[in-house]
Amino acid sequence: MEEKLKGKIWMYALRNAILHDGKAEVDSVLGGVMSEYEDLKPKEVIDEIEDIVEEVNQLPLEKQEEEAAELGVSLETEKEQREELPEIPEEAEGDVITRAAPNPNGPFHLGNSRAYILSYLYAERNDGRFILRYDDTNPASEEKSPKKKFYDWIEEDLNWLGCEPDLVIRASNRLDVYYEFAYELLEDGNAYVCTCDSQKWKKLRDGKEACPCRNLDPEEQVERWHKMQDGEYEEGEALVRIKTDIGHKDPAQRDWPALRILKDHDHPYVSQDYVVWPLYNFASAIDDHELNVTHIFRAKEHSKNTENQKWLYDYLDWEYPVTVHHGFLSLKGAVLSTSEIRKGTKSGEFEGWDDPRLGTIRALRRRGFQPEAIRELIKKYGIKDTNAEVSMEEFSSINRKIVDSEANRYFFVDEPVEIKVKNPGKKGDIELPLHPERDETRTMKVGDRFLINKQDFESNRGSTIRLKGLYNIKVPEKGQTCEYDGDEIVQEMPKVHWLPQKEEEIIDASVMMPGANKKNGKCEKNVLGEDEGNVIQFERFGFVRVDKKKEEAADFWFTHK
Ligand SMILES: [Zn+2]
């Protein structure tokens, strides 16, 4: 194990011991270490933690405090150390269960990631549980229908974000559970099977009038329910409604629909034998109770769902979870709407669900945004109930702080022009720093021919410019031959990036830009030493993610300046 990690474990153990009368606990130390090293697997460190905890616990408290002071261990309590996320009602250690409930009809995007990430973060900080529940009971339309690949993508994206669920379930796998509760509600007279024509029903509802089905005996309701199950009704002919207040001021809350008939629709996991399907409000409300969910994070535009579902909870004598209604988060300039994205991918306007113009998690990932940056952003807006449009600049600045210290530096020249330098001051191997704050270097062999950006060249005709890390050259008024002009670094002199015009030193490079246009050019061959997925910086151009390495070429995606 690397020393740095060992040192961290030691610090966590000291801190935990001092806060608990000199006795550290393995689980708490593990939790602390895991929160800092997200890629770590518990089994990789547990032995080491056990050893260190034992060692620390043998020290007297004064000795622990002495060591902690020396190492600069912060002794704030965990509560004080909590990030910016505010306290929510009934937040209690070990007693927070949250869930994300996406319909797998598309991948998730920055907008809906807010509820999921908040759910995860609150569960995490209270050592609770985070459940991924696929809300996949709507195979009725092409738009809403769940697709197998989206189940996979959502889970993959959540894991990538560091929000690994403790449990994954599909609502479609629980139809029998919903049936049981529907039956109970019908039997108790709290729900009814409505066979009215939908237009006629709406008219009655708008006039605050009950339809004839509402007051039928429970025995009759149960009989109708069996007929629903047996497929005796066609689509649209029967609907289970939850009785609410037919005089409620909001028409949408009057006797809302809970289950309906759907026939001959394909579902990726469930056979067509099932003809009764629950609607979102019904299935979701039941599962939240059945899964012991304590806190629901829900965009405030869906707050009506909360009101509707509370009727059900009252009938079943359940306690409704704490609900946090937050605002909607959008990303300026990025397309977030699932239906718009679907249309665009179908028509060919977008290259796919990760087209750089989209705000899907997959698109942001491919561009080089880091999971930590997305989590930071969500934390920053927290549980505020106002809608917010995040600018690309704001998002980029959070991401830049994360990638800047790691990203290696290279040269990429788009729109290259070839120049020649007369009597060059240096030839052969040139070492350039891989990162301004590290000692590592990269090497390029130079002669007297170079590639530089056309704009850099043309706009400096007649002046002296510096080839970064090399020497100064005088750009001619006409032609392509420059004069070597000394080595001295002059503050105000333009400094440009360059490439040796040598086949063995450079490769073709193509950068996918945020507008889905490509910038083509050449870059250092050194880049091939990077792994696909790494974020690097093309100096004076911007941060890019290495998307695909090829034999003598590479593709990149532009992250931000
Ligand atoms: Zn009716």
XYZ file of C-alpha atoms and ligand atoms in Angstrom:
562
model
C 0.000 0.000 0.000
C 1.267 3.447 -0.796
C 2.621 5.478 2.094
C 0.325 8.407 1.448
C -2.753 6.236 1.927
C -1.290 4.671 5.058
C -0.690 8.137 6.426
C -4.298 9.081 5.716
C -5.602 6.007 7.520
C -3.404 6.868 10.463
C -4.850 10.399 10.562
C -8.440 9.190 10.334
C -7.803 6.665 13.077
C -6.276 9.296 15.372
C -9.128 11.685 14.785
C -11.762 9.034 15.339
C -10.043 7.831 18.503
C -9.771 11.312 20.019
C -13.420 12.055 19.302
C -14.406 8.806 20.990
C -12.471 8.757 24.238
C -9.341 7.265 22.774
C -10.933 4.343 20.965
C -11.202 4.437 17.173
C -13.666 2.226 15.326
C -12.718 0.335 12.193
C -15.984 1.121 10.385
C -15.783 4.855 11.004
C -12.185 4.994 9.842
C -13.059 2.976 6.760
C -15.951 5.369 6.034
C -13.641 8.354 6.297
C -10.995 6.849 4.049
C -13.583 5.741 1.472
C -15.076 9.213 1.301
C -11.702 10.551 0.258
C -10.583 7.723 -2.022
C -13.610 6.942 -4.082
C -11.990 4.302 -6.301
C -10.870 2.269 -3.348
C -12.495 -1.062 -2.547
C -13.011 -1.691 1.178
C -11.371 -5.096 0.954
C -8.163 -3.490 -0.304
C -7.713 -1.461 2.872
C -9.613 -3.191 5.620
C -6.634 -5.226 6.892
C -4.433 -2.166 7.057
C -7.165 -0.181 8.826
C -7.637 -2.901 11.412
C -3.908 -2.934 12.148
C -3.660 0.824 12.401
C -6.780 1.162 14.541
C -5.377 -1.417 16.929
C -2.088 0.430 17.102
C -3.753 3.801 17.657
C -6.083 2.422 20.321
C -3.094 1.226 22.330
C -1.828 4.786 22.674
C -3.016 6.817 25.652
C -5.340 9.687 24.748
C -2.714 12.376 25.465
C -0.300 10.666 23.121
C -2.995 10.479 20.428
C -3.692 14.195 20.837
C -0.026 15.000 20.667
C 0.377 13.039 17.432
C -2.759 14.550 15.950
C -1.531 18.072 16.659
C 1.790 17.275 15.056
C 0.152 15.901 11.908
C -2.370 18.729 11.726
C -5.381 16.429 12.066
C -8.616 18.404 12.186
C -10.673 17.615 15.258
C -13.922 19.212 14.198
C -16.804 16.854 14.770
C -18.291 15.136 11.750
C -21.266 17.428 11.830
C -19.038 20.474 11.618
C -17.150 18.868 8.785
C -20.251 18.180 6.712
C -20.274 19.848 3.367
C -22.523 22.689 2.481
C -25.629 20.521 2.252
C -28.081 21.780 4.853
C -29.690 19.635 7.493
C -33.087 18.217 6.515
C -35.901 17.185 8.848
C -35.563 13.874 10.626
C -32.049 13.341 9.423
C -30.604 10.742 11.739
C -27.453 8.677 11.594
C -28.090 5.220 10.185
C -31.700 6.031 9.621
C -31.901 7.652 6.207
C -33.155 5.615 3.280
C -33.494 7.355 -0.055
C -34.163 6.318 -3.602
C -33.811 7.349 -7.209
C -36.802 6.329 -9.318
C -36.061 6.926 -12.996
C -38.119 5.665 -15.887
C -35.527 3.874 -18.038
C -36.868 5.452 -21.227
C -33.716 7.509 -21.691
C -30.339 8.130 -20.076
C -30.170 10.580 -17.277
C -29.025 14.141 -17.549
C -27.825 16.908 -15.322
C -31.406 17.995 -14.631
C -32.728 14.775 -13.167
C -29.385 13.857 -11.674
C -30.071 16.455 -8.981
C -32.677 14.369 -7.150
C -30.553 11.232 -7.496
C -27.312 12.755 -6.324
C -28.997 14.509 -3.385
C -30.649 11.222 -2.464
C -27.305 9.505 -2.526
C -25.435 12.210 -0.640
C -27.906 12.386 2.218
C -27.979 8.617 2.548
C -24.203 8.510 2.434
C -23.582 11.121 5.061
C -25.947 9.379 7.458
C -24.629 5.882 6.766
C -28.036 5.064 5.353
C -29.159 3.276 2.216
C -29.658 4.464 -1.343
C -32.003 2.505 -3.588
C -32.270 2.575 -7.346
C -35.847 1.774 -8.286
C -36.681 1.621 -11.972
C -40.072 3.148 -12.489
C -40.770 0.998 -15.522
C -44.507 0.384 -15.561
C -45.419 2.416 -18.604
C -44.931 0.359 -21.747
C -47.840 2.126 -23.433
C -46.037 4.489 -25.758
C -42.804 4.451 -27.693
C -41.794 7.621 -25.831
C -42.321 6.348 -22.305
C -41.560 2.717 -22.861
C -38.575 1.355 -20.919
C -35.608 0.098 -22.958
C -33.074 -2.431 -21.800
C -30.050 -0.348 -22.663
C -31.275 2.543 -20.541
C -31.499 0.365 -17.441
C -27.834 -0.443 -17.985
C -26.832 3.106 -18.772
C -28.543 4.603 -15.737
C -26.808 2.199 -13.410
C -23.499 2.717 -15.158
C -23.867 6.498 -14.957
C -24.809 6.397 -11.278
C -21.789 4.261 -10.499
C -19.572 6.572 -12.485
C -20.906 9.493 -10.473
C -19.869 7.671 -7.325
C -23.491 7.143 -6.305
C -23.523 3.384 -6.161
C -26.929 2.076 -5.079
C -27.228 -0.392 -2.205
C -30.191 -2.046 -3.870
C -31.552 -2.088 -7.418
C -35.161 -3.054 -8.121
C -37.600 -2.851 -10.996
C -41.201 -1.815 -10.398
C -42.212 -4.112 -13.267
C -41.037 -7.014 -11.165
C -43.482 -6.077 -8.414
C -46.839 -5.954 -10.192
C -48.297 -8.551 -7.822
C -47.451 -6.325 -4.851
C -49.387 -3.439 -6.402
C -52.309 -5.758 -7.153
C -52.547 -6.792 -3.527
C -52.829 -3.218 -2.346
C -55.272 -2.330 -5.118
C -57.448 -5.197 -3.968
C -57.281 -4.062 -0.361
C -58.236 -0.499 -1.283
C -61.174 -1.697 -3.393
C -62.346 -4.016 -0.682
C -62.225 -1.224 1.868
C -64.125 1.167 -0.354
C -61.175 3.534 -0.754
C -60.842 2.954 -4.468
C -63.168 2.021 -7.323
C -63.060 0.562 -10.801
C -64.315 3.211 -13.154
C -65.656 2.055 -16.486
C -66.885 5.457 -17.619
C -65.923 6.976 -20.916
C -62.964 9.261 -20.138
C -64.557 12.388 -21.643
C -67.713 11.817 -19.683
C -65.703 11.272 -16.509
C -63.753 14.510 -16.978
C -66.941 16.437 -17.389
C -68.319 15.021 -14.166
C -65.053 15.675 -12.374
C -64.916 19.275 -13.542
C -68.391 19.698 -12.099
C -67.215 18.137 -8.814
C -69.581 15.228 -9.375
C -68.945 11.568 -8.667
C -69.394 9.074 -11.489
C -71.829 6.142 -11.007
C -68.970 3.683 -10.401
C -67.712 5.490 -7.305
C -70.589 4.447 -5.090
C -70.928 0.825 -6.130
C -70.506 -1.754 -3.366
C -67.037 -3.093 -2.639
C -68.227 -6.555 -3.796
C -69.043 -5.065 -7.164
C -65.632 -3.313 -7.237
C -63.858 -6.568 -6.496
C -65.813 -8.299 -9.225
C -64.822 -5.617 -11.712
C -61.233 -5.903 -10.517
C -61.219 -9.614 -11.361
C -62.612 -8.831 -14.759
C -59.753 -6.373 -15.270
C -57.252 -9.055 -14.325
C -58.913 -11.579 -16.618
C -58.573 -9.314 -19.615
C -62.290 -8.772 -20.042
C -61.849 -5.042 -20.519
C -60.016 -3.509 -23.429
C -57.584 -0.628 -23.082
C -59.335 2.492 -21.850
C -62.407 0.597 -20.681
C -61.563 0.301 -17.010
C -59.432 2.184 -14.528
C -58.845 1.877 -10.791
C -59.220 5.285 -9.178
C -58.236 6.289 -5.661
C -61.041 8.113 -3.903
C -59.986 11.563 -2.779
C -62.134 14.652 -2.336
C -64.311 14.973 -5.427
C -64.827 18.617 -4.448
C -61.066 19.301 -4.120
C -60.089 22.728 -5.425
C -57.499 21.181 -7.734
C -59.209 19.006 -10.381
C -56.011 16.936 -10.790
C -56.426 15.729 -7.237
C -59.970 14.498 -7.622
C -60.003 10.692 -7.654
C -56.675 10.097 -9.369
C -56.029 7.034 -11.557
C -53.968 4.231 -10.027
C -54.078 1.258 -12.380
C -55.156 0.798 -15.972
C -55.449 -1.758 -18.759
C -52.636 -2.094 -21.279
C -52.647 -4.860 -23.846
C -50.117 -6.115 -26.366
C -47.339 -3.748 -25.437
C -43.809 -5.030 -25.338
C -41.931 -4.652 -22.110
C -38.265 -5.608 -21.876
C -38.785 -7.696 -18.733
C -42.455 -8.525 -18.302
C -44.636 -10.839 -20.330
C -47.693 -9.581 -22.153
C -49.846 -11.730 -19.858
C -50.012 -8.791 -17.502
C -52.767 -6.484 -18.633
C -53.202 -4.333 -15.514
C -50.484 -1.752 -15.073
C -50.037 0.697 -12.194
C -49.498 4.378 -12.909
C -46.513 6.164 -11.483
C -48.179 7.675 -8.431
C -49.567 4.384 -7.259
C -46.535 2.147 -7.764
C -44.090 4.701 -6.490
C -46.103 5.500 -3.363
C -46.394 1.841 -2.457
C -42.746 1.097 -3.004
C -41.580 4.056 -0.964
C -43.429 2.574 1.955
C -42.484 -1.029 1.246
C -38.808 -0.103 0.928
C -38.914 1.968 4.141
C -37.865 5.106 2.303
C -37.477 7.916 4.842
C -36.734 10.881 2.579
C -37.871 11.695 -0.938
C -36.113 14.306 -3.067
C -38.476 15.541 -5.699
C -38.473 18.457 -8.104
C -41.017 20.965 -6.882
C -42.911 20.742 -10.165
C -43.892 17.261 -9.031
C -45.142 18.384 -5.626
C -48.697 17.450 -6.660
C -47.618 13.831 -6.634
C -46.865 14.186 -2.960
C -50.362 15.502 -2.292
C -51.990 12.741 -4.319
C -49.994 9.996 -2.716
C -50.811 11.155 0.793
C -54.420 9.998 0.277
C -53.157 6.514 -0.252
C -50.940 6.660 2.815
C -53.888 7.775 4.901
C -56.052 4.881 3.728
C -53.342 2.357 4.430
C -52.389 4.022 7.691
C -48.824 4.608 6.618
C -46.548 7.499 7.451
C -45.468 9.555 4.466
C -41.681 10.016 4.090
C -40.104 13.428 4.580
C -40.292 15.145 1.207
C -37.789 17.710 0.024
C -39.020 19.665 -2.981
C -36.107 21.201 -4.837
C -35.910 23.345 -7.952
C -34.953 22.241 -11.433
C -31.353 22.554 -12.597
C -30.585 23.159 -16.254
C -27.351 23.747 -18.108
C -27.303 26.781 -20.349
C -26.872 25.884 -23.991
C -27.205 22.117 -23.424
C -30.247 20.099 -24.465
C -31.758 18.236 -21.502
C -35.228 17.237 -22.625
C -35.428 13.482 -23.157
C -38.069 13.783 -25.848
C -36.090 16.427 -27.718
C -32.962 14.307 -27.508
C -34.842 11.242 -28.706
C -36.198 13.113 -31.667
C -32.758 14.470 -32.538
C -31.007 11.119 -32.305
C -33.668 9.560 -34.502
C -33.524 12.233 -37.165
C -29.743 12.183 -37.136
C -29.452 15.728 -35.872
C -27.553 14.421 -32.838
C -24.812 11.842 -33.185
C -26.155 9.861 -30.263
C -27.177 10.187 -26.617
C -23.701 11.519 -25.856
C -23.604 14.192 -28.548
C -21.508 17.073 -27.140
C -24.471 19.457 -27.371
C -26.452 17.414 -24.867
C -26.596 17.676 -21.100
C -26.792 13.911 -20.562
C -24.361 12.490 -18.021
C -22.896 10.426 -20.850
C -22.207 13.490 -22.969
C -20.641 15.367 -20.063
C -18.508 12.358 -19.218
C -17.307 11.985 -22.781
C -16.360 15.644 -22.828
C -14.152 15.200 -19.789
C -16.308 16.548 -16.981
C -15.481 14.708 -13.783
C -17.974 12.996 -11.482
C -16.656 15.108 -8.583
C -17.471 18.274 -10.539
C -21.060 17.179 -11.112
C -21.465 16.262 -7.467
C -19.949 19.573 -6.402
C -22.350 21.435 -8.629
C -25.350 19.597 -7.202
C -24.098 20.237 -3.681
C -23.691 23.901 -4.444
C -27.340 24.289 -5.424
C -28.348 21.840 -2.731
C -32.017 21.641 -1.858
C -32.946 25.192 -2.837
C -36.423 25.259 -4.254
C -35.681 27.802 -6.973
C -35.021 26.720 -10.529
C -31.521 27.524 -11.720
C -29.788 27.679 -15.042
C -26.118 26.886 -14.632
C -23.773 28.515 -17.103
C -21.107 26.483 -18.856
C -18.533 28.885 -17.364
C -19.609 28.099 -13.835
C -19.662 24.365 -14.428
C -16.314 24.525 -16.236
C -14.675 26.425 -13.448
C -15.627 23.725 -10.945
C -14.305 21.070 -13.300
C -11.128 22.985 -14.089
C -10.122 23.035 -10.416
C -10.343 19.250 -10.435
C -8.594 18.455 -13.732
C -5.969 21.191 -13.753
C -3.599 19.596 -11.265
C -3.634 16.236 -13.047
C -3.869 17.105 -16.725
C -0.603 16.779 -18.623
C 0.264 19.518 -21.092
C 0.815 18.982 -24.813
C 0.873 20.960 -28.023
C -1.891 20.720 -30.609
C -1.820 22.911 -33.706
C -5.000 23.401 -35.648
C -4.847 25.061 -39.062
C -1.113 24.398 -39.172
C 1.263 26.307 -41.433
C 4.795 25.152 -42.050
C 7.648 27.504 -41.286
C 11.402 27.276 -41.544
C 13.834 28.809 -39.047
C 17.187 30.029 -40.382
C 20.154 29.262 -38.139
C 18.040 27.788 -35.317
C 19.400 28.286 -31.802
C 18.754 24.673 -30.793
C 18.391 21.318 -32.503
C 17.816 17.792 -31.322
C 15.933 16.676 -28.219
C 14.001 19.384 -26.425
C 12.528 18.727 -23.003
C 9.306 20.439 -22.042
C 7.450 20.188 -18.733
C 4.513 17.770 -18.676
C 2.918 19.950 -16.020
C 4.007 23.345 -14.708
C 3.954 22.104 -11.114
C 5.751 18.823 -11.625
C 9.249 17.797 -12.602
C 8.283 15.259 -15.273
C 9.049 16.172 -18.847
C 8.187 15.203 -22.377
C 10.630 15.246 -25.252
C 10.426 16.316 -28.882
C 13.172 16.213 -31.459
C 13.406 19.480 -33.389
C 15.149 20.543 -36.581
C 14.607 23.736 -38.513
C 11.030 23.128 -39.714
C 7.957 23.672 -37.562
C 4.199 23.807 -37.665
C 2.426 26.683 -35.992
C -1.139 27.913 -36.061
C -1.953 30.009 -39.098
C -3.479 32.800 -37.029
C -0.425 32.916 -34.737
C 1.773 33.216 -37.782
C -0.149 35.691 -39.936
C -1.060 38.071 -37.124
C 2.585 38.396 -36.081
C 4.167 39.135 -39.430
C 7.091 41.492 -38.963
C 7.332 40.836 -35.181
C 9.335 38.582 -32.958
C 7.490 35.755 -31.201
C 8.602 33.002 -28.853
C 8.160 29.334 -29.626
C 7.161 28.206 -26.115
C 9.962 26.461 -24.269
C 12.343 26.852 -27.224
C 13.565 30.231 -28.500
C 12.451 33.427 -30.208
C 11.931 33.854 -33.933
C 11.370 36.839 -36.183
C 8.344 36.293 -38.412
C 8.998 37.609 -41.959
C 6.763 40.170 -43.683
C 6.544 37.756 -46.605
C 7.197 34.063 -47.101
C 7.571 31.293 -44.512
C 11.231 31.605 -43.472
C 11.810 33.029 -40.000
C 15.028 34.223 -38.387
C 16.299 32.854 -35.097
C 16.085 35.823 -32.701
C 17.692 34.838 -29.389
C 16.708 32.861 -26.290
C 15.795 35.599 -23.877
C 12.292 35.367 -22.399
C 10.594 38.725 -22.830
C 7.472 39.259 -20.799
C 5.299 40.945 -23.418
C 6.447 38.868 -26.393
C 3.683 36.614 -27.803
C 4.401 32.991 -26.923
C 3.017 30.395 -29.284
C 2.806 26.624 -29.241
C 4.389 24.674 -32.070
C 5.251 21.254 -33.388
C 8.377 19.967 -35.097
C 7.639 19.241 -38.745
C 8.891 15.693 -38.419
C 6.687 12.736 -39.160
C 8.055 10.672 -36.291
C 7.174 13.373 -33.745
C 3.583 14.251 -34.645
C 0.230 12.595 -35.317
C -3.119 13.632 -36.780
C -5.479 15.030 -34.180
C -9.179 15.751 -34.337
C -11.036 17.575 -31.575
C -14.812 17.297 -31.211
C -15.985 20.753 -30.167
C -19.028 21.573 -27.957
C -21.026 22.543 -31.046
C -20.377 19.085 -32.569
C -18.016 20.553 -35.182
C -14.504 19.140 -35.386
C -11.171 20.934 -35.319
C -8.493 19.040 -37.146
C -4.767 19.460 -36.928
C -1.634 17.832 -35.602
C -0.435 17.108 -32.089
C 2.602 15.661 -30.359
C 2.987 11.950 -30.672
C 3.756 11.969 -26.921
C -0.006 12.077 -26.397
C -0.193 8.393 -27.312
C 1.344 7.713 -23.899
C -1.927 8.853 -22.318
C -4.825 6.472 -21.676
C -8.137 6.893 -23.387
C -10.407 8.771 -21.004
C -7.623 10.935 -19.583
C -8.143 14.676 -19.575
C -5.116 16.598 -20.838
C -4.493 20.194 -21.738
C -3.595 21.340 -25.205
C -1.717 24.489 -24.290
C -3.359 27.715 -25.414
C -6.289 25.675 -26.745
C -8.067 24.099 -23.797
C -8.649 20.924 -21.822
C -9.622 17.884 -23.871
C -10.439 14.276 -23.123
C -8.550 11.575 -24.998
C -11.434 9.841 -26.720
C -9.800 7.381 -29.077
C -6.208 6.495 -29.830
C -5.358 5.109 -33.240
C -2.224 3.939 -34.983
C -0.848 7.347 -35.942
C -3.718 9.566 -34.861
C -6.010 10.347 -31.964
C -9.479 11.797 -31.392
C -10.248 14.183 -28.580
C -13.329 15.832 -27.098
C -13.124 19.414 -25.991
C -13.828 19.877 -22.280
C -13.452 23.611 -21.704
C -10.865 26.385 -21.887
Zn -67.041 5.718 -13.554
